[in-house]
GROMACS .gro file of C-alpha atoms in nm:
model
  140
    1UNK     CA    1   9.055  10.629  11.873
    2UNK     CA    2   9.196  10.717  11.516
    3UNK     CA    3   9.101  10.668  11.190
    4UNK     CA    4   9.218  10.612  10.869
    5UNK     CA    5   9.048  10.690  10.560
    6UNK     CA    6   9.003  10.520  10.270
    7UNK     CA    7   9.167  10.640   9.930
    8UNK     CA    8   8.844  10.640   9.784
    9UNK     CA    9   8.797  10.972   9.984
   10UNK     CA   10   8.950  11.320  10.052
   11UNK     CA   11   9.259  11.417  10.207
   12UNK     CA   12   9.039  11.651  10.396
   13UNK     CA   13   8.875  11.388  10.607
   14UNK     CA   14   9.143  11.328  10.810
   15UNK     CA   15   9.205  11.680  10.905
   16UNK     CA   16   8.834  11.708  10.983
   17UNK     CA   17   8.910  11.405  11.210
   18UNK     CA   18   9.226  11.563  11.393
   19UNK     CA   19   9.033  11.887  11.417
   20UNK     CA   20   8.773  11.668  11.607
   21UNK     CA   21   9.051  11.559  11.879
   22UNK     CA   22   9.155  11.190  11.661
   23UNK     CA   23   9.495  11.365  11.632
   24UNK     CA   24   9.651  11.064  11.546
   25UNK     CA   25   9.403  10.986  11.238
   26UNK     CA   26   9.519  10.976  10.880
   27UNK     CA   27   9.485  10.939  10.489
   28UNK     CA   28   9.596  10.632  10.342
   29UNK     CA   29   9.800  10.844  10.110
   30UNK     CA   30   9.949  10.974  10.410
   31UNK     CA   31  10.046  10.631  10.518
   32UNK     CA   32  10.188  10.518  10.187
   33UNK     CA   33   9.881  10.298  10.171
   34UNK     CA   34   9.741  10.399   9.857
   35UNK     CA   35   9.649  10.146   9.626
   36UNK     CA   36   9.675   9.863   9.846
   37UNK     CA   37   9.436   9.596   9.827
   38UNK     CA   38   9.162   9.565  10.104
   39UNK     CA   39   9.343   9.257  10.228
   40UNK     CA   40   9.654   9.385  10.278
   41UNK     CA   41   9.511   9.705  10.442
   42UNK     CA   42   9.258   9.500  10.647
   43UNK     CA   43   9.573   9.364  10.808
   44UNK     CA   44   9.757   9.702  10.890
   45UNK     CA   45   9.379   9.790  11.000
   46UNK     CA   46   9.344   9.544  11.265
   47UNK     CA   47   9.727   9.552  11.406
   48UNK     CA   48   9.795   9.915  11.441
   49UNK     CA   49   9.414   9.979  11.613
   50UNK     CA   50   9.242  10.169  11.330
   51UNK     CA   51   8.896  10.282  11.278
   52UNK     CA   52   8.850  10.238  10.925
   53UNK     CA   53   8.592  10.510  10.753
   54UNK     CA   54   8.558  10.383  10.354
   55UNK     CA   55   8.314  10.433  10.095
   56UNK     CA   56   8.344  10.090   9.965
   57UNK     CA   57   8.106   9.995  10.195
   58UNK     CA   58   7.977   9.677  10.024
   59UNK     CA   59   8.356   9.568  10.111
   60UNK     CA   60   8.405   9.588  10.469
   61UNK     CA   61   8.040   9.574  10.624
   62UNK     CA   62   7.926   9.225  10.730
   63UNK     CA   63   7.798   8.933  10.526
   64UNK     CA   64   7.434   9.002  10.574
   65UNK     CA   65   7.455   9.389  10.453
   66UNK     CA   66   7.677   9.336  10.178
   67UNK     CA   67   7.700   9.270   9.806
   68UNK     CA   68   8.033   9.105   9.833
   69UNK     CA   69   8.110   8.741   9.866
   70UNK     CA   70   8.430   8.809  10.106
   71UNK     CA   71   8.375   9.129  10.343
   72UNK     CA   72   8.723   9.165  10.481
   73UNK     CA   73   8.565   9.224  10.812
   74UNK     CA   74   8.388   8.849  10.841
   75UNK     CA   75   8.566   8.673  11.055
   76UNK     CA   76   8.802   8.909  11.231
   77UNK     CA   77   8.750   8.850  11.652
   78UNK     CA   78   8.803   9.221  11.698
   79UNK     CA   79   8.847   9.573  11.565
   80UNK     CA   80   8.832   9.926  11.663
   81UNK     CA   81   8.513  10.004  11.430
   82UNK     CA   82   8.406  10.070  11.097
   83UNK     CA   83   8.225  10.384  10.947
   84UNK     CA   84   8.086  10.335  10.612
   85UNK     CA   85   7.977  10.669  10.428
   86UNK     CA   86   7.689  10.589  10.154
   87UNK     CA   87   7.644  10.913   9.958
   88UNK     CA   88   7.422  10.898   9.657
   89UNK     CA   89   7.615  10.863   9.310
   90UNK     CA   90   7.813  11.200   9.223
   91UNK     CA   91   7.830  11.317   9.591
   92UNK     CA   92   8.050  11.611   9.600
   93UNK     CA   93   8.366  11.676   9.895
   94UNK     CA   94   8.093  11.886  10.094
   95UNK     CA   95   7.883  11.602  10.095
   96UNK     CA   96   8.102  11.349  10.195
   97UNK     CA   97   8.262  11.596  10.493
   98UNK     CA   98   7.876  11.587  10.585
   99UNK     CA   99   7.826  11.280  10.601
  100UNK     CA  100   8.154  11.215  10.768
  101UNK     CA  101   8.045  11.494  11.042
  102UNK     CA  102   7.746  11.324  11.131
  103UNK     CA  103   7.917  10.992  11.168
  104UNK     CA  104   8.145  11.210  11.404
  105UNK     CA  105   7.859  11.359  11.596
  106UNK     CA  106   7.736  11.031  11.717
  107UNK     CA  107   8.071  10.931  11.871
  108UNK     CA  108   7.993  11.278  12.148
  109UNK     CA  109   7.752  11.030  12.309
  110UNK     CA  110   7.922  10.710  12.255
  111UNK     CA  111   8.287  10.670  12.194
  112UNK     CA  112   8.354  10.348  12.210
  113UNK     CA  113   8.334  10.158  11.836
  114UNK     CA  114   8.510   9.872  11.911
  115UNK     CA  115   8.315   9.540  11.749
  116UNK     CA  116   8.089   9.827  11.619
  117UNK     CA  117   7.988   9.993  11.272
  118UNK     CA  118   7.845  10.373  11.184
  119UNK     CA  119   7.690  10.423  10.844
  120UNK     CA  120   7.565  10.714  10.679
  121UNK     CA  121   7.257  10.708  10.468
  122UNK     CA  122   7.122  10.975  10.258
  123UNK     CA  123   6.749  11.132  10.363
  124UNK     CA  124   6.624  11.363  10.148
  125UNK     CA  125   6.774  11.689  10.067
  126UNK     CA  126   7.091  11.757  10.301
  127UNK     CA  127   6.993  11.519  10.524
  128UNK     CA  128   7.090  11.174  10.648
  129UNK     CA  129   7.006  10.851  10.843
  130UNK     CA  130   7.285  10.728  11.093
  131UNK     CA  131   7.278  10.340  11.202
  132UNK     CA  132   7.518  10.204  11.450
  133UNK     CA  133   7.523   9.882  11.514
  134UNK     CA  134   7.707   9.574  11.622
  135UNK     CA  135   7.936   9.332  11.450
  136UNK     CA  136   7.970   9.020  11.572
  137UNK     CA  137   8.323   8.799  11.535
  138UNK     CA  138   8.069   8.496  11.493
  139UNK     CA  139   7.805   8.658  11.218
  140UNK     CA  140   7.562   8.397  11.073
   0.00000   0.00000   0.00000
């Protein structure tokens, strides 16, 4: 598995992911990704095997969790996961490593996040929720 990280989080997320054994993960800047639009990287995504971890959650999740009228993951027959981090407003880079660690620690158990999604809630004070669960190619 690897991942690639949104632009809409740190740099440091993908060291904290290589440090976890996903040597091959990366940073969209790293990629020269940055600033794409969510179609164009839902493409390099889904042919190059990614794991996609975003805080643009609304985006990417499917239909039925999500604000948007087009979540680029609708649709698509296959993919090697999705981990949505949902801080509160203002969340600092030691919050979203956090929340990014947890996601992590689930994956000890369970490595396997193809068809699947992780997302990270906040509970209370330095604590969060973590739901995993499956996404369907032929969602309602």
């Amino acid at each position: 598995m690897k991942f690639l990280i949104d632009e809409c989080l740190s740099l440091r997320l993908a060291k904290i992911a290589q440090s976890a054994g996903f040597t091959a993960s990366a940073h969209v800047a790293h990629r020269g990704m940055a600033a794409w639009k969510d179609w164009e990287l839902m493409k390099c995504i889904i042919e190059d095997d990614w794991t996609f971890v975003t805080r643009n959650s609304d985006d990417f999740r499917p239909r039925a969790g999500s604000r948007s009228q087009a979540p680029c993951y609708f649709g698509v027959p296959i993919h090697a996961g999705l981990i949505c981090l949902n801080p509160p407003v203002g969340a600092d880079l030691t919050m979203m490593e956090f929340y990014f660690e947890a996601a992590l620690s689930t994956l000890e158990t369970s490595p396997d996040l193809v068809n699947q999604v992780i997302e990270v809630w906040p509970d209370g004070e330095r604590r969060v929720t973590v739901n995993r669960y499956g996404f369907p190619a032929n969602e309602p």
